[in-house]
Amino acid sequence: MRGFHCFACPVLSIVAILALSTYALAEPPQTNIRMNLGVWDVPENDVGISVKHTDLGHDERFTDVNVSGLSGSVAFSHMVSPRFAWEISMGGYSDSETQVFSERIDTIFGGHHYETITSNTYSVSVSYVTFGVIYYPMYELKDTLGGISSFFRPYLTAGIGPYFGWEATWDDNDLTDADFVSTMGAYPGIGLDLMLSRHFIFNIDLRYQLVEFNEPLKGIEDFSGLNAVAGFKVAF
């Protein structure tokens, strides 16, 4: 009997843990906060970070640094049924170019470094506050797929809201020019929630941002493009 107890205790413990885990995945909390980072691919701009050095002669150098297409978002959502949720999302796009003119300075040890003479920075940012809906289609297959539909939760989403554009120019850290525009925009999208635990969810979100301003920012009016982000949701 003692051997039976020794064997039964860990088995029952494992069964209990599995049962609680299944319940946690099958009945996730109704409200969550999402935090994501990624890229926003505007067709007229290259996505990424690039640095280009050009020697001008006379021991001077021109450096051009481009940071384009970086994106992030924070969202609050609430399930109103097993298939539908509403979401309020805030996020944005960043694009900046810094031009630095520098002069070569020789050191007493035979080396050298470059010292900045002047710098100019041109930046553009697009931000938004949108209201959207999320639809989880695999809930319809819950009886067929069992626990898979609770762990692996793809979704469709769409939303609308105001988009804000900001353009600024700095000369040697002094703001010399700025412009602000706004418009209404929208997005359709798809995504995937992976239920790592009852309160922790890995999220992948793909949206096509539809936003066009009436005035250009850094020569661009249409900032429509694919917005791909990944991150986590905290459910409570």
XYZ file of C-alpha atoms in Angstrom, residues 84-173:
90
model
C -15.272 38.576 -30.780
C -13.276 41.289 -28.982
C -12.993 45.056 -29.273
C -9.613 46.802 -29.159
C -8.219 50.290 -28.647
C -4.726 50.545 -30.146
C -2.060 53.270 -30.029
C 1.107 53.081 -32.082
C 3.298 54.737 -34.649
C 5.988 54.880 -37.292
C 9.414 56.512 -37.147
C 11.645 57.840 -39.934
C 14.709 60.026 -39.402
C 17.810 61.121 -41.284
C 20.844 62.703 -39.640
C 23.572 64.393 -41.674
C 26.828 65.069 -39.870
C 29.782 67.095 -41.149
C 32.957 66.288 -39.236
C 36.638 67.150 -39.308
C 39.551 64.745 -38.899
C 41.653 65.316 -35.791
C 45.087 63.631 -35.605
C 46.320 62.420 -32.207
C 49.836 62.515 -30.807
C 49.976 58.697 -30.953
C 49.594 58.564 -34.723
C 45.875 57.822 -34.743
C 42.946 60.049 -35.572
C 39.271 60.656 -34.869
C 36.521 62.807 -36.366
C 35.025 65.758 -34.521
C 31.563 67.044 -35.443
C 31.447 70.467 -37.098
C 27.708 70.652 -37.711
C 24.736 68.276 -37.872
C 21.232 68.362 -39.343
C 18.389 65.992 -38.484
C 15.158 65.513 -40.416
C 12.510 63.387 -38.730
C 9.013 62.180 -39.525
C 6.690 60.298 -37.215
C 3.196 58.946 -37.747
C 1.039 57.962 -34.774
C -2.517 56.729 -34.441
C -5.319 55.922 -32.034
C -7.676 53.335 -33.529
C -10.749 51.411 -32.462
C -11.114 47.932 -33.925
C -12.729 44.528 -33.694
C -11.075 41.096 -33.521
C -12.677 37.856 -34.727
C -11.369 34.392 -33.699
C -12.670 31.936 -36.369
C -11.178 28.749 -34.892
C -13.605 28.835 -31.983
C -16.094 27.283 -34.415
C -13.786 24.229 -34.616
C -13.369 23.876 -30.855
C -15.241 20.564 -30.652
C -13.199 19.134 -33.551
C -9.729 20.423 -32.619
C -10.024 20.247 -28.831
C -7.195 21.913 -26.938
C -5.399 22.985 -30.134
C -7.945 25.738 -30.740
C -7.381 27.010 -27.207
C -3.585 27.244 -27.585
C -3.345 28.253 -31.266
C -5.709 31.197 -31.849
C -5.513 32.966 -35.252
C -7.698 36.012 -35.758
C -8.966 38.585 -38.253
C -9.087 42.262 -37.337
C -10.085 45.658 -38.717
C -10.242 49.162 -37.324
C -10.468 52.886 -37.945
C -9.307 56.079 -36.254
C -7.303 59.322 -36.459
C -3.702 59.293 -37.707
C -1.275 62.122 -36.878
C 1.861 63.147 -38.774
C 4.765 65.206 -37.453
C 7.745 66.537 -39.404
C 10.652 68.392 -37.804
C 14.106 69.730 -38.690
C 16.952 70.313 -36.246
C 20.162 72.243 -36.950
C 22.780 71.472 -34.311
C 20.032 70.376 -31.874
